[in-house]
PDB file of C-alpha atoms in Angstrom:
ATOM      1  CA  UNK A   1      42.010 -23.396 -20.631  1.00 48.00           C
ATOM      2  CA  UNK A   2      40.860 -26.848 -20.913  1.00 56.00           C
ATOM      3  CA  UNK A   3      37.050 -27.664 -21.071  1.00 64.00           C
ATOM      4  CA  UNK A   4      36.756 -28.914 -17.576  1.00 68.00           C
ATOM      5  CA  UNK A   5      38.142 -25.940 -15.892  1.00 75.00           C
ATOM      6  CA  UNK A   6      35.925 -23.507 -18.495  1.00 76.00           C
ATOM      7  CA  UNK A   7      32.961 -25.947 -17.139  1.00 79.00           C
ATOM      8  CA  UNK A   8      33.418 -25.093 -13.241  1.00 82.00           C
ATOM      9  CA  UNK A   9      34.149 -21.339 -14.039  1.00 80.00           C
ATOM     10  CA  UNK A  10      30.342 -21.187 -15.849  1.00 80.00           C
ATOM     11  CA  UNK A  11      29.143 -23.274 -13.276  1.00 80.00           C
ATOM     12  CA  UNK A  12      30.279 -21.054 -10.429  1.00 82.00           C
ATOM     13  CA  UNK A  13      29.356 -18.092 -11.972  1.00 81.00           C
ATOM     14  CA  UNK A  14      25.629 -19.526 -12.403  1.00 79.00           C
ATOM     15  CA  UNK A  15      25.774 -20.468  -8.902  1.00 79.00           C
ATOM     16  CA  UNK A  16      26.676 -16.691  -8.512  1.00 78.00           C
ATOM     17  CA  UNK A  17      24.043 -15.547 -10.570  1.00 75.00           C
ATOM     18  CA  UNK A  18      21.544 -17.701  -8.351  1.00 74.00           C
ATOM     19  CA  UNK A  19      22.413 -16.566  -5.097  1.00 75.00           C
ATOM     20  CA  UNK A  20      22.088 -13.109  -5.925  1.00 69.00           C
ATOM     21  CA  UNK A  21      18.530 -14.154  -6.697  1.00 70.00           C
ATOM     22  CA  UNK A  22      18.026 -16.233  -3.841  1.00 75.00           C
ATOM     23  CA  UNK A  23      18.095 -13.384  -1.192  1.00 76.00           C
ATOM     24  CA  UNK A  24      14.553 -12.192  -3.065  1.00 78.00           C
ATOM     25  CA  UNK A  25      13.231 -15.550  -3.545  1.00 79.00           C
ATOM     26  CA  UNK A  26      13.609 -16.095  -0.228  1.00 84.00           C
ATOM     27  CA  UNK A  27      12.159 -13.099   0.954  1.00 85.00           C
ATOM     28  CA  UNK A  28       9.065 -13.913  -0.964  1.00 86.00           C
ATOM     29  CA  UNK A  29       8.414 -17.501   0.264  1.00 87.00           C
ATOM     30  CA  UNK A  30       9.461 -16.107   3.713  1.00 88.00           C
ATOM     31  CA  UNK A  31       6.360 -13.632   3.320  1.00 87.00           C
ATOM     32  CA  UNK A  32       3.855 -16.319   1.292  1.00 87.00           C
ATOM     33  CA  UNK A  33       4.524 -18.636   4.084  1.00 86.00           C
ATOM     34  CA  UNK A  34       4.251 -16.684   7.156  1.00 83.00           C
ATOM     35  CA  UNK A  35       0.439 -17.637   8.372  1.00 80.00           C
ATOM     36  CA  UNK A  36       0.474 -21.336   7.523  1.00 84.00           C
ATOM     37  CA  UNK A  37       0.933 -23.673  10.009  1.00 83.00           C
ATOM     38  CA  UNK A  38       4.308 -24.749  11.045  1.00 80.00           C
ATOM     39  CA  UNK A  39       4.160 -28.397   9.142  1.00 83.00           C
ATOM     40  CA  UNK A  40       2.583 -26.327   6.264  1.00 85.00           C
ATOM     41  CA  UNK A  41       4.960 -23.375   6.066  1.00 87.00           C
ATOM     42  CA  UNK A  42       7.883 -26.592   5.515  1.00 87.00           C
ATOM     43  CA  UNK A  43       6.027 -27.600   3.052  1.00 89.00           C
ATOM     44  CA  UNK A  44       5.477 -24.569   1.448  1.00 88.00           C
ATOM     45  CA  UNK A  45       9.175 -23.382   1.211  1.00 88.00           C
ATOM     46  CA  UNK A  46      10.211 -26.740  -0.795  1.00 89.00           C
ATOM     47  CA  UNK A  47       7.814 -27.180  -2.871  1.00 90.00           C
ATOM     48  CA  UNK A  48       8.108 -23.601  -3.878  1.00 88.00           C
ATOM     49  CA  UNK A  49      11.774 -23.703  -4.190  1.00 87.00           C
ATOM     50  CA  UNK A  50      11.463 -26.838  -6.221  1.00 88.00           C
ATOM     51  CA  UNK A  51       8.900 -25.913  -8.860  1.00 88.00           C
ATOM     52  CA  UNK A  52      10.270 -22.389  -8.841  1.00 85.00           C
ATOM     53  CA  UNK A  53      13.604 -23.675  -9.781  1.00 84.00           C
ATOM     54  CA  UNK A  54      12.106 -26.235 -11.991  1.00 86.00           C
ATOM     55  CA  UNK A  55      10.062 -23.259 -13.796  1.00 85.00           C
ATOM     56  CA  UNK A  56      13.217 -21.316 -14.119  1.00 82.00           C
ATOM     57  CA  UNK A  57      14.566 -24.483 -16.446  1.00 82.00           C
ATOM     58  CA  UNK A  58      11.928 -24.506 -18.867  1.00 84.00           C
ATOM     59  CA  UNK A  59      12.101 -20.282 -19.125  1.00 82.00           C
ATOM     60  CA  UNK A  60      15.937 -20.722 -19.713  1.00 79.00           C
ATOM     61  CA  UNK A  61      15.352 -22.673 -22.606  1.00 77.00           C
ATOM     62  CA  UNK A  62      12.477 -20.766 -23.999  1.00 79.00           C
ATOM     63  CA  UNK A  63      14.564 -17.459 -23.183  1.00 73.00           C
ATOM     64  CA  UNK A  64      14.437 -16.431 -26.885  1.00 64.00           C
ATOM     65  CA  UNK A  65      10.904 -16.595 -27.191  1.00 73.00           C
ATOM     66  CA  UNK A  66      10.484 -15.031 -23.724  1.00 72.00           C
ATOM     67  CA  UNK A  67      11.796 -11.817 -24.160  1.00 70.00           C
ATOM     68  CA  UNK A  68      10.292 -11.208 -27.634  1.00 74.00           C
ATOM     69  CA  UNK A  69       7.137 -10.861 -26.150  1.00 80.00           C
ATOM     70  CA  UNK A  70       6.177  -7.164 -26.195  1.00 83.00           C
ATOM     71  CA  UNK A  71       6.733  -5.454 -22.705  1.00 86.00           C
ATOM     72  CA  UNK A  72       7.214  -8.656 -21.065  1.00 83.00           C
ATOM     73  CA  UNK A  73       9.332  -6.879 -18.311  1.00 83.00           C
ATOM     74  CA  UNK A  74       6.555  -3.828 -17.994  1.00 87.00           C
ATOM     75  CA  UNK A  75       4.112  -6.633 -17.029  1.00 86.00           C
ATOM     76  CA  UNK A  76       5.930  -8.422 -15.073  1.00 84.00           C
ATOM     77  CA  UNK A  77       7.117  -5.466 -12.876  1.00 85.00           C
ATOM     78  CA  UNK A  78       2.803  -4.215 -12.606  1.00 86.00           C
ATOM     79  CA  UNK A  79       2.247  -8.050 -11.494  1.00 86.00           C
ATOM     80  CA  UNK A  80       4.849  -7.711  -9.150  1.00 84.00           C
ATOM     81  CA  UNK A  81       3.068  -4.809  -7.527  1.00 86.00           C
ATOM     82  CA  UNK A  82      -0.072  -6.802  -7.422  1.00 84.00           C
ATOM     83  CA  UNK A  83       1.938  -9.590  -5.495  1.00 85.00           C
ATOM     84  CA  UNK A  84       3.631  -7.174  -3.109  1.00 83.00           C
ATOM     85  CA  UNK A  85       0.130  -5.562  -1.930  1.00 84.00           C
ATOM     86  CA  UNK A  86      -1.091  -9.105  -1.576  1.00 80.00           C
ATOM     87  CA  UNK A  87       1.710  -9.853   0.564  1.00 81.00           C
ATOM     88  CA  UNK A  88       1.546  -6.872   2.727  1.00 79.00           C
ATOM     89  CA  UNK A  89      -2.403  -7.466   3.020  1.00 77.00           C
ATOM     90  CA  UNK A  90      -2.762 -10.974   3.939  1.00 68.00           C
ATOM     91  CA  UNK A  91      -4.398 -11.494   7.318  1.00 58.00           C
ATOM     92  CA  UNK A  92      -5.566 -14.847   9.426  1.00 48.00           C
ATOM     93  CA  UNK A  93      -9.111 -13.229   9.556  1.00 48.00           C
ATOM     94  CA  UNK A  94      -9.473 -13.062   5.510  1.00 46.00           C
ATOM     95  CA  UNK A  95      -9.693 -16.358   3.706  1.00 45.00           C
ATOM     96  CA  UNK A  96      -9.356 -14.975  -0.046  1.00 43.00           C
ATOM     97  CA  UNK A  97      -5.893 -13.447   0.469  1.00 42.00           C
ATOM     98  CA  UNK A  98      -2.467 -15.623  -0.497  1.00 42.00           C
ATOM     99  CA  UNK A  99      -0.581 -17.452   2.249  1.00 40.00           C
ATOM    100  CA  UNK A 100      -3.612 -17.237   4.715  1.00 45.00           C
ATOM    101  CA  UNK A 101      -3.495 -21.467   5.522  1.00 50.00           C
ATOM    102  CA  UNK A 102      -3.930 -22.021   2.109  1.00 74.00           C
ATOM    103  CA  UNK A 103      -0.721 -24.215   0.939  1.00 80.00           C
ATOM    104  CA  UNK A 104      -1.680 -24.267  -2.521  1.00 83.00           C
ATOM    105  CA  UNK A 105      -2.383 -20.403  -2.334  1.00 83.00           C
ATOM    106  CA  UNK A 106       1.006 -20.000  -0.776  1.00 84.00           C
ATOM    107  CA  UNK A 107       3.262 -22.269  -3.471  1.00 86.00           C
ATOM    108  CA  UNK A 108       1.694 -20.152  -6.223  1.00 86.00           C
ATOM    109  CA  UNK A 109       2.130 -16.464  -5.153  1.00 84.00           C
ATOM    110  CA  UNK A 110       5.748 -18.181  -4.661  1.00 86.00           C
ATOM    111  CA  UNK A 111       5.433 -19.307  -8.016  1.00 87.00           C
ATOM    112  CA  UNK A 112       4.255 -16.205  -9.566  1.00 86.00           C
ATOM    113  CA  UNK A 113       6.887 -13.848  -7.645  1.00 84.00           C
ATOM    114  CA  UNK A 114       9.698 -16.462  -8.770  1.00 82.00           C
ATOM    115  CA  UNK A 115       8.655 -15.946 -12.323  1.00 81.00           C
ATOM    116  CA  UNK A 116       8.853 -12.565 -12.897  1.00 82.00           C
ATOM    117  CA  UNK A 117      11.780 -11.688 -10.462  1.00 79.00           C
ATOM    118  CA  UNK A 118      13.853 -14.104 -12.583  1.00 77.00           C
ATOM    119  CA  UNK A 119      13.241 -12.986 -16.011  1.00 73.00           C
ATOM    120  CA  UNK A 120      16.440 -11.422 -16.163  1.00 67.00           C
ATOM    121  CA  UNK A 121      18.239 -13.575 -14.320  1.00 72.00           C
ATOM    122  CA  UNK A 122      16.959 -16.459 -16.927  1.00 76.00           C
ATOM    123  CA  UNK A 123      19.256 -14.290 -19.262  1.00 71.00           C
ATOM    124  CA  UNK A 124      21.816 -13.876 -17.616  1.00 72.00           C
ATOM    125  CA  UNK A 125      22.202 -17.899 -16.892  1.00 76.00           C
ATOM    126  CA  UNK A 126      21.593 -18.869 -20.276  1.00 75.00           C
ATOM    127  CA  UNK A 127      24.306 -16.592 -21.732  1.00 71.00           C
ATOM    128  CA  UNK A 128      26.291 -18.200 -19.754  1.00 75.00           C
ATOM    129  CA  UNK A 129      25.718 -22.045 -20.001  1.00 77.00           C
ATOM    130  CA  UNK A 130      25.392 -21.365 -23.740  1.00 72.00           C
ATOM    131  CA  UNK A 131      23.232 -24.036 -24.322  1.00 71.00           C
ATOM    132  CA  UNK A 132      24.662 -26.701 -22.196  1.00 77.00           C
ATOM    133  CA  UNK A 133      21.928 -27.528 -19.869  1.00 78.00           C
ATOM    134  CA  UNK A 134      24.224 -29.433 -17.568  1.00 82.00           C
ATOM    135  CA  UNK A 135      25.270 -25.900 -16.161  1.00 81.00           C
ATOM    136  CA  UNK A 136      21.710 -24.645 -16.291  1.00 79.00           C
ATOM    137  CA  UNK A 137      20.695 -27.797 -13.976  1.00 82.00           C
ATOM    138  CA  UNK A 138      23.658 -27.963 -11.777  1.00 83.00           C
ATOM    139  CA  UNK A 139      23.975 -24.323 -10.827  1.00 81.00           C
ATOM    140  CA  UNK A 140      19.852 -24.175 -10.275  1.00 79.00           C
ATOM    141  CA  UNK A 141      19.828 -27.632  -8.394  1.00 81.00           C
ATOM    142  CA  UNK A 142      22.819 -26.123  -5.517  1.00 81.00           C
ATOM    143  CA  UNK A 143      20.721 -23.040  -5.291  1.00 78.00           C
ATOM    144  CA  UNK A 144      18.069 -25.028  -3.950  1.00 79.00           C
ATOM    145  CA  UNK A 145      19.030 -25.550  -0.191  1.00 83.00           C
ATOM    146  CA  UNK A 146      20.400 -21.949  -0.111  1.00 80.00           C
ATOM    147  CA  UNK A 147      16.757 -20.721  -1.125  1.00 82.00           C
ATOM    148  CA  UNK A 148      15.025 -23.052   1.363  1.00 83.00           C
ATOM    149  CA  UNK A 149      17.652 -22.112   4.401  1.00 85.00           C
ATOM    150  CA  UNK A 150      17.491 -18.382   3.722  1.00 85.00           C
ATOM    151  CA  UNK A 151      13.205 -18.587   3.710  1.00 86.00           C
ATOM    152  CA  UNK A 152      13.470 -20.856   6.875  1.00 86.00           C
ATOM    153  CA  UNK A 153      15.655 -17.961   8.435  1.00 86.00           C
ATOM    154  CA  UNK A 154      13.814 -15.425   7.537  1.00 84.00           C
ATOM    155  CA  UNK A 155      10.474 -16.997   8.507  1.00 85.00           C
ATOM    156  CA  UNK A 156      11.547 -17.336  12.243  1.00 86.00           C
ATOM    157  CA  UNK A 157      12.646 -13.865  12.194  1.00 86.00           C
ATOM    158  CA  UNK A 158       9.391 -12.487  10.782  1.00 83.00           C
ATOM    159  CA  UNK A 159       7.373 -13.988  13.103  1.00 82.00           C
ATOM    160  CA  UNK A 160       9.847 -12.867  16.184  1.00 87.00           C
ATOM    161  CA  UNK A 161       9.675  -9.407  14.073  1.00 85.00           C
ATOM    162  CA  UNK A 162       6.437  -8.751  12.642  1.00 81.00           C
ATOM    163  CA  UNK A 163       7.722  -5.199  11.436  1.00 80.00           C
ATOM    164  CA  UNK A 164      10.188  -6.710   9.033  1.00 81.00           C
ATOM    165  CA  UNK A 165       7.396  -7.360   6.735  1.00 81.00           C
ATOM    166  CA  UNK A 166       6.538  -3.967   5.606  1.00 82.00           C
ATOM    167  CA  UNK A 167      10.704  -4.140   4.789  1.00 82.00           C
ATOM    168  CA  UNK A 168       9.796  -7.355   2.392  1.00 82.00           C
ATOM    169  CA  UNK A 169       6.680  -6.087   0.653  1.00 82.00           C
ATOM    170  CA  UNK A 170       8.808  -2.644   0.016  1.00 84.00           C
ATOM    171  CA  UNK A 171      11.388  -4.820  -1.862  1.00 82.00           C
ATOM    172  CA  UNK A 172       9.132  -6.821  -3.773  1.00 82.00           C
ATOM    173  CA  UNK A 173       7.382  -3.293  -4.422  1.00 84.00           C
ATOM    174  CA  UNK A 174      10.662  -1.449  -5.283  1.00 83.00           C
ATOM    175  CA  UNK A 175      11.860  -4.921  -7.395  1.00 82.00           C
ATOM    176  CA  UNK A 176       8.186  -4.340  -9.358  1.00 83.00           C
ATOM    177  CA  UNK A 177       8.897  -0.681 -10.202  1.00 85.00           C
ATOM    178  CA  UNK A 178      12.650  -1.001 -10.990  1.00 84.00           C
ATOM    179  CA  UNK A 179      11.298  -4.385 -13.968  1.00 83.00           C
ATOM    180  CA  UNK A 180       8.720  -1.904 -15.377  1.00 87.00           C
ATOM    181  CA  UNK A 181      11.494   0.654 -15.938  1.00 85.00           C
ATOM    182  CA  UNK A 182      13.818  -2.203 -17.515  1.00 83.00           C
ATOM    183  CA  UNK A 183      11.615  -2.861 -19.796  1.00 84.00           C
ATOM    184  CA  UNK A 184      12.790  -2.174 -23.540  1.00 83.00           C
ATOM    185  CA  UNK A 185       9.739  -0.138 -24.368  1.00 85.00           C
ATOM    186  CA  UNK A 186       9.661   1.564 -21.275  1.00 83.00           C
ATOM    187  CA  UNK A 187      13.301   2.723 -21.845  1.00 81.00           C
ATOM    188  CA  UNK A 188      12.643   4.007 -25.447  1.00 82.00           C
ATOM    189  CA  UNK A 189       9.737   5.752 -24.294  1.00 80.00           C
ATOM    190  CA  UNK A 190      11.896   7.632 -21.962  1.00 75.00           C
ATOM    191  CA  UNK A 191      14.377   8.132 -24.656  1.00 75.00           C
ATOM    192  CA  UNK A 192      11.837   9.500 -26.903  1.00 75.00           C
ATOM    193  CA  UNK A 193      10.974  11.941 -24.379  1.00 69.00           C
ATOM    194  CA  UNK A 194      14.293  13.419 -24.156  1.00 67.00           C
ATOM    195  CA  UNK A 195      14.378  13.633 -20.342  1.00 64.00           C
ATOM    196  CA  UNK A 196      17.956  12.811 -20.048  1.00 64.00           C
ATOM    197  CA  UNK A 197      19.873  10.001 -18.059  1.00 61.00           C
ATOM    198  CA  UNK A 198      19.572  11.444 -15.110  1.00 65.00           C
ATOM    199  CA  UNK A 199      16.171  12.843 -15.126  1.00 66.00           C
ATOM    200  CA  UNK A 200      15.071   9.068 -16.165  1.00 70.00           C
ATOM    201  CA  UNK A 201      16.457   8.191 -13.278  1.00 73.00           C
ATOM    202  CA  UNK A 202      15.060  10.533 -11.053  1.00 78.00           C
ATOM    203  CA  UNK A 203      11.502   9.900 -12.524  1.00 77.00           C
ATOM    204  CA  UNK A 204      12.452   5.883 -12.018  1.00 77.00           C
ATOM    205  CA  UNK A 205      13.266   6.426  -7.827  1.00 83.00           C
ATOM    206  CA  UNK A 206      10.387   9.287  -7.460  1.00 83.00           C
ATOM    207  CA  UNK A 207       7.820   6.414  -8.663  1.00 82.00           C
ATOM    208  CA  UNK A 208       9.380   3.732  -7.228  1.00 81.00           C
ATOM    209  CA  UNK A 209       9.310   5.628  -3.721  1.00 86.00           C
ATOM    210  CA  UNK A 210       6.118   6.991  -4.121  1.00 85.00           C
ATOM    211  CA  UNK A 211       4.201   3.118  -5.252  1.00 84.00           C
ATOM    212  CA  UNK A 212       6.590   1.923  -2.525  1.00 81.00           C
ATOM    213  CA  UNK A 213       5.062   4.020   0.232  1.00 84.00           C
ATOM    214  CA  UNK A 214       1.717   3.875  -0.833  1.00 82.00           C
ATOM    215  CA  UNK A 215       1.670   0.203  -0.936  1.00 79.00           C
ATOM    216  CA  UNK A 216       2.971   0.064   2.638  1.00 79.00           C
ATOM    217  CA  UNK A 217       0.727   2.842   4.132  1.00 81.00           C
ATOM    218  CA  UNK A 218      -2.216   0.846   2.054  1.00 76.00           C
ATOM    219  CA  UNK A 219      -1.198  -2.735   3.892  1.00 72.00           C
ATOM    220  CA  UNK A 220      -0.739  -0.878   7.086  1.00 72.00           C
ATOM    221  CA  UNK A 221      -4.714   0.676   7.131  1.00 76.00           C
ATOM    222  CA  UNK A 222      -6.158  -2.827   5.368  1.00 69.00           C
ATOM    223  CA  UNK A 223      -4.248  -4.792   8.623  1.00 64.00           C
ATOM    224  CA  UNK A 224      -5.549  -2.287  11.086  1.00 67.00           C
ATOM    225  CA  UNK A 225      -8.946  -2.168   9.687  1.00 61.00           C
ATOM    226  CA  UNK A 226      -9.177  -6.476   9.424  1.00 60.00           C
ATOM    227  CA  UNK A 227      -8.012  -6.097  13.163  1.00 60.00           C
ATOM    228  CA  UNK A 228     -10.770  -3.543  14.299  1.00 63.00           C
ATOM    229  CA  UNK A 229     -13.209  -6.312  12.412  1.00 60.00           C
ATOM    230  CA  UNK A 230     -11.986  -9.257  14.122  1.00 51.00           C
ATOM    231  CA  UNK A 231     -12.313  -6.925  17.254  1.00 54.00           C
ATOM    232  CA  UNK A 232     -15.312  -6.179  16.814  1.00 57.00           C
ATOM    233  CA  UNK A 233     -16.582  -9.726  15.793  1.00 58.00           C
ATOM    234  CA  UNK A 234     -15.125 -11.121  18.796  1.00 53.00           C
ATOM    235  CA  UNK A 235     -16.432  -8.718  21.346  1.00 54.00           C
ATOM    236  CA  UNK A 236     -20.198  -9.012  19.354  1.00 56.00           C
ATOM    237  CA  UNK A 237     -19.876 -13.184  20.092  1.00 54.00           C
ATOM    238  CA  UNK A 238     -18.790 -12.257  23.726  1.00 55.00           C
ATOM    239  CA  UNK A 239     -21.984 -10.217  24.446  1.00 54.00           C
ATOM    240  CA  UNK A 240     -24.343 -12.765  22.818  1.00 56.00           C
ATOM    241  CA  UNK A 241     -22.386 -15.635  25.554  1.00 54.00           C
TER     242      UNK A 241
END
């Protein structure tokens, strides 16, 4: 096989690798951006793509070092939990919470998202580019409008749809649990324990439905109590008119 044909096959398979990425990425900037103003939620989805692809460069090349940090994937999957009730909680009324018409806010819970959820997708690219950042570049760089036109999508149809959230922060939820479980560690403690492939397993889905639901039910009673506030507030200012 000559070298430019082995090229294009590692480049398309990157590009592969990407997109299956991109339908999470672009569920999370779809979510971050959902309360900023039109002109702002633009903004937000490319310059989050853009530093979140640029970010995934430098982890490719620091890949090694990456994942010989202790229970870097354990971590990652608890701060993607964090994220996911953030998403699920953030409310026009409450000016501390991500994505609530704060652009900077916004481009770094992309940020953060994007850099866990693609810890092992940072391996799986840089096996295959084996060192030659042309492919890492390349196959990241025609990712980039397929991230941005799947977020733009999916941020018209959450705000036609405002159901289809709780859907979003259950996959970045369920995504969270199924990293901590991936973990090394995590694995060899389960090994340890002698629990059996299948009861592992069955432990994994029990927690990750059970963190799942609770993080849903929890975003469901913090928006309905923010709403009985702003309610309240605005019937308070209309008796003092």
């Amino acid at each position: 096989m000559s070298d430019g044909s082995t090229f294009m096959g590692s480049l398309l398979a990157i590009i592969g690798i990407n997109i299956v990425l991109a339908g999470d990425n672009a569920v999370v900037i779809a979510l971050a951006a959902r309360d900023l103003p039109g002109h702002l939620a633009r903004r937000a989805i490319v310059y989050g793509t853009v530093l979140a692809v640029a970010l995934r460069i430098v982890l490719t090349a620091l890949v090694v070092l990456l994942f010989s940090i202790p229970f870097v994937k354990a971590v990652g999957g608890l701060a993607l939990l964090v994220i996911a009730w953030r998403l699920g909680t953030q409310d026009d009324d409450d000016p501390d919470v991500a994505a609530s018409g704060e652009l900077r806010t916004a481009i770094l819970t992309i940020l953060s998202a994007d850099l866990v959820m693609s810890l092992d997708n940072v391996l799986a690219v840089a096996a295959r580019a084996n060192g030659d950042y042309r492919l890492i570049v390349l196959g990241l760089a025609i990712s980039i409008p397929i991230v941005m036109g799947g977020a733009s999508v999916l941020l018209t149809v959450l705000h036609r749809y405002p159901w289809l959230v709780w859907i979003g922060v259950a996959l970045v939820a369920w995504t969270g649990v199924e990293l901590f479980f991936a973990d090394e560690r995590v694995e060899n403690f389960l090994h340890a324990a002698d629990l059996g492939f299948h009861m592992s397993r069955t432990v994994e889905l029990f927690v990750a439905t059970a963190i799942t639901s609770f993080l849903i039910a929890g975003s469901f009673l913090h928006g309905r109590h923010n709403k009985s506030k702003a309610l309240l507030k605005a019937e308070g200012s209309t008796a003092e008119k």
